[in-house]
Amino acid sequence: MADQNALFEFLLRMGDNSLILGHRVSEWCGHAPVLEEDIALANTALDLIGQTQMWLGLAGEVEGKGRTADDLAFLRDAWDFRNLLLCELPNGDFGRTLMRQFLYDAWSSIMLARLIGSSDPRVAEIAAKASKEVAYHVERSGDTVVGLGDGTEESHQRMQAALDYLWPYVGEMFDGDAVDTAMVKAGIAPDPASLREEYDALVGRVLTQATLTNPTDTFHHKGGRTGYMHTEHLGHLLTSMQWLQRAYPGATW
Amino acid sequence: MDQPSVDTIWDWLDQVPDPEIPVISLVDLGIIRDVRWEGDVLNVAVTPTYSGCPATTVIKFDIEAALRDRGIEKLVLTTQLSPPWTTDWLSDKGRAALEKFGIAPPSAKGEPDRCPNCGGTDLERTSQFGSTPCKALWRCRDCLEPFDYFKCI
Ligand SMILES: [Zn+2]
């Protein structure tokens, strides 16, 4: 049996990615430039929160201390979160939100496809469910990146700015540590670095079509998935997301 | 009362409408995966359509209410993730009801076969997402009416 602590950490990383990005995307609700985009963003956020319930639900089960997905979402502080820094970055303009979504969806679609073959049937089951939804997300975010990148002068320039801003947060997806080594050894999850080639091919194809130039700088920020150091933005996000449970502990519908 | 047969329970569940698309039943939607007696406890397994579908909670509540109304006292509802729900599980009765209601049923080619309004085939997609996670927005260029398409997953 795999090291349960490592499995718990791995599940937090999966669940926190979808939770934090899902919350970010939900901030667009009622603010998108057109109704169709508003609905699409809300639906994407909803899928991500649904996936969170599965990942964090399993994390709580594996931890064995009786914590539910809700407990993990609403009662942890910033330093206990294990999401990629990319997911917590503020939305910026619509273009940056969609670029962030595409950079994440591309990784997520590849990761989930690998996890369908996980040695842990509970992980495989969640991945099979989530990957069907993410297939839709990546198709849409990819199309939008192409539409705006290869659009007007203004939209092109904004998408290039978004890419330049977000690219230094991509590298963290492929970092590995002792948790990943334990997951690989148990056959539960792939080595993050092994996803890079497929990722670069997919992202490269879309960016080329979008007439955008991939930054060549290889520096990347890190500290999200290990919890070592988040950006200041996460705390602000949590203040809003967790407010109700903090102000009225135990409140239910 | 006598223990109702599993077939009877399926019939009852076929009378519970989907909360978001009330013209089809939960059985039509294909989300009831198993109905089974274990001793005097009725077990019903439900699979979510989309993992974040907000209707899932309402659906479970509706199932429980429908079965309790008919005298089922010991009931266990479980969520079954695997195999994941697919639109192939929509019944033919459900597909016909969808189209009659104005929602194009899912098609394996990934887009609607025809306009549910006029039957026209000159169609365009206006948005990949619709009013619920399971639908996309389309428009018919023949009658110019917008319509929902039940996405194929
Ligand atoms: Zn028509």
mmCIF file of N, CA and C in Angstrom, chain A residues 173-217:
data_model
loop_
_atom_site.group_PDB
_atom_site.id
_atom_site.type_symbol
_atom_site.label_atom_id
_atom_site.label_comp_id
_atom_site.label_asym_id
_atom_site.label_seq_id
_atom_site.Cartn_x
_atom_site.Cartn_y
_atom_site.Cartn_z
ATOM 1 N N MET A 173 4.230 23.115 -12.850
ATOM 2 C CA MET A 173 3.435 21.905 -13.117
ATOM 3 C C MET A 173 4.307 20.663 -13.239
ATOM 4 N N PHE A 174 5.552 20.883 -13.623
ATOM 5 C CA PHE A 174 6.401 19.740 -13.952
ATOM 6 C C PHE A 174 7.478 19.471 -12.904
ATOM 7 N N ASP A 175 7.428 20.226 -11.803
ATOM 8 C CA ASP A 175 8.352 19.986 -10.690
ATOM 9 C C ASP A 175 7.949 18.706 -9.961
ATOM 10 N N GLY A 176 8.938 18.015 -9.440
ATOM 11 C CA GLY A 176 8.642 16.811 -8.661
ATOM 12 C C GLY A 176 9.326 16.871 -7.313
ATOM 13 N N ASP A 177 8.794 16.124 -6.349
ATOM 14 C CA ASP A 177 9.430 16.015 -5.040
ATOM 15 C C ASP A 177 9.167 14.620 -4.462
ATOM 16 N N ALA A 178 9.384 14.455 -3.165
ATOM 17 C CA ALA A 178 9.250 13.133 -2.540
ATOM 18 C C ALA A 178 7.823 12.582 -2.665
ATOM 19 N N VAL A 179 6.840 13.464 -2.647
ATOM 20 C CA VAL A 179 5.448 13.018 -2.798
ATOM 21 C C VAL A 179 5.274 12.359 -4.168
ATOM 22 N N ASP A 180 5.813 13.015 -5.179
ATOM 23 C CA ASP A 180 5.682 12.466 -6.536
ATOM 24 C C ASP A 180 6.430 11.150 -6.683
ATOM 25 N N THR A 181 7.620 11.082 -6.062
ATOM 26 C CA THR A 181 8.383 9.839 -6.127
ATOM 27 C C THR A 181 7.567 8.692 -5.526
ATOM 28 N N ALA A 182 6.926 8.965 -4.399
ATOM 29 C CA ALA A 182 6.103 7.929 -3.756
ATOM 30 C C ALA A 182 4.919 7.538 -4.640
ATOM 31 N N MET A 183 4.330 8.511 -5.320
ATOM 32 C CA MET A 183 3.180 8.232 -6.191
ATOM 33 C C MET A 183 3.600 7.391 -7.406
ATOM 34 N N VAL A 184 4.764 7.730 -7.951
ATOM 35 C CA VAL A 184 5.266 6.976 -9.107
ATOM 36 C C VAL A 184 5.560 5.538 -8.691
ATOM 37 N N LYS A 185 6.199 5.395 -7.539
ATOM 38 C CA LYS A 185 6.584 4.069 -7.040
ATOM 39 C C LYS A 185 5.347 3.183 -6.820
ATOM 40 N N ALA A 186 4.279 3.803 -6.324
ATOM 41 C CA ALA A 186 3.057 3.031 -6.067
ATOM 42 C C ALA A 186 2.195 2.890 -7.327
ATOM 43 N N GLY A 187 2.618 3.491 -8.429
ATOM 44 C CA GLY A 187 1.838 3.404 -9.669
ATOM 45 C C GLY A 187 0.570 4.240 -9.639
ATOM 46 N N ILE A 188 0.501 5.179 -8.694
ATOM 47 C CA ILE A 188 -0.729 5.974 -8.548
ATOM 48 C C ILE A 188 -0.765 7.144 -9.519
ATOM 49 N N ALA A 189 0.379 7.805 -9.695
ATOM 50 C CA ALA A 189 0.405 8.996 -10.556
ATOM 51 C C ALA A 189 1.736 9.059 -11.302
ATOM 52 N N PRO A 190 1.746 9.754 -12.454
ATOM 53 C CA PRO A 190 2.976 9.839 -13.235
ATOM 54 C C PRO A 190 3.966 10.831 -12.637
ATOM 55 N N ASP A 191 5.198 10.710 -13.047
ATOM 56 C CA ASP A 191 6.219 11.700 -12.722
ATOM 57 C C ASP A 191 5.820 12.990 -13.444
ATOM 58 N N PRO A 192 5.659 14.103 -12.710
ATOM 59 C CA PRO A 192 5.203 15.342 -13.367
ATOM 60 C C PRO A 192 6.043 15.715 -14.588
ATOM 61 N N ALA A 193 7.344 15.499 -14.502
ATOM 62 C CA ALA A 193 8.226 15.890 -15.611
ATOM 63 C C ALA A 193 7.897 15.117 -16.891
ATOM 64 N N SER A 194 7.305 13.935 -16.742
ATOM 65 C CA SER A 194 7.023 13.109 -17.924
ATOM 66 C C SER A 194 5.874 13.667 -18.761
ATOM 67 N N LEU A 195 5.211 14.699 -18.236
ATOM 68 C CA LEU A 195 4.083 15.294 -18.977
ATOM 69 C C LEU A 195 4.540 16.432 -19.896
ATOM 70 N N ARG A 196 5.771 16.862 -19.692
ATOM 71 C CA ARG A 196 6.231 18.097 -20.331
ATOM 72 C C ARG A 196 6.216 18.043 -21.866
ATOM 73 N N GLU A 197 6.677 16.931 -22.404
ATOM 74 C CA GLU A 197 6.793 16.854 -23.866
ATOM 75 C C GLU A 197 5.421 16.991 -24.544
ATOM 76 N N GLU A 198 4.468 16.229 -24.006
ATOM 77 C CA GLU A 198 3.114 16.265 -24.562
ATOM 78 C C GLU A 198 2.503 17.666 -24.378
ATOM 79 N N TYR A 199 2.803 18.257 -23.231
ATOM 80 C CA TYR A 199 2.279 19.590 -22.930
ATOM 81 C C TYR A 199 2.824 20.630 -23.910
ATOM 82 N N ASP A 200 4.138 20.602 -24.085
ATOM 83 C CA ASP A 200 4.755 21.585 -24.986
ATOM 84 C C ASP A 200 4.228 21.429 -26.411
ATOM 85 N N ALA A 201 3.971 20.183 -26.804
ATOM 86 C CA ALA A 201 3.456 19.953 -28.160
ATOM 87 C C ALA A 201 2.057 20.544 -28.304
ATOM 88 N N LEU A 202 1.202 20.251 -27.315
ATOM 89 C CA LEU A 202 -0.183 20.740 -27.370
ATOM 90 C C LEU A 202 -0.236 22.269 -27.302
ATOM 91 N N VAL A 203 0.470 22.822 -26.328
ATOM 92 C CA VAL A 203 0.448 24.274 -26.152
ATOM 93 C C VAL A 203 1.106 24.971 -27.352
ATOM 94 N N GLY A 204 2.202 24.404 -27.820
ATOM 95 C CA GLY A 204 2.906 24.983 -28.961
ATOM 96 C C GLY A 204 2.014 25.057 -30.194
ATOM 97 N N ARG A 205 1.237 23.992 -30.414
ATOM 98 C CA ARG A 205 0.346 23.936 -31.573
ATOM 99 C C ARG A 205 -0.685 25.065 -31.517
ATOM 100 N N VAL A 206 -1.287 25.231 -30.344
ATOM 101 C CA VAL A 206 -2.328 26.250 -30.188
ATOM 102 C C VAL A 206 -1.740 27.665 -30.278
ATOM 103 N N LEU A 207 -0.595 27.870 -29.619
ATOM 104 C CA LEU A 207 -0.003 29.216 -29.633
ATOM 105 C C LEU A 207 0.432 29.615 -31.045
ATOM 106 N N THR A 208 0.931 28.664 -31.798
ATOM 107 C CA THR A 208 1.321 28.955 -33.177
ATOM 108 C C THR A 208 0.095 29.384 -33.983
ATOM 109 N N GLN A 209 -0.968 28.622 -33.804
ATOM 110 C CA GLN A 209 -2.213 28.950 -34.504
ATOM 111 C C GLN A 209 -2.745 30.315 -34.063
ATOM 112 N N ALA A 210 -2.457 30.655 -32.819
ATOM 113 C CA ALA A 210 -2.930 31.929 -32.270
ATOM 114 C C ALA A 210 -1.980 33.081 -32.624
ATOM 115 N N THR A 211 -0.944 32.779 -33.396
ATOM 116 C CA THR A 211 0.096 33.750 -33.803
ATOM 117 C C THR A 211 0.774 34.394 -32.603
ATOM 118 N N LEU A 212 0.887 33.623 -31.499
ATOM 119 C CA LEU A 212 1.529 34.151 -30.299
ATOM 120 C C LEU A 212 2.926 33.551 -30.172
ATOM 121 N N THR A 213 3.803 34.301 -29.526
ATOM 122 C CA THR A 213 5.181 33.843 -29.392
ATOM 123 C C THR A 213 5.437 33.338 -27.986
ATOM 124 N N ASN A 214 5.859 32.082 -27.922
ATOM 125 C CA ASN A 214 6.145 31.468 -26.650
ATOM 126 C C ASN A 214 7.417 32.060 -26.040
ATOM 127 N N PRO A 215 7.331 32.565 -24.796
ATOM 128 C CA PRO A 215 8.534 33.116 -24.172
ATOM 129 C C PRO A 215 9.636 32.058 -24.085
ATOM 130 N N THR A 216 10.872 32.491 -24.251
ATOM 131 C CA THR A 216 11.969 31.515 -24.232
ATOM 132 C C THR A 216 12.621 31.413 -22.863
ATOM 133 N N ASP A 217 12.333 32.374 -21.971
ATOM 134 C CA ASP A 217 12.923 32.362 -20.635
ATOM 135 C C ASP A 217 12.463 31.104 -19.884
#
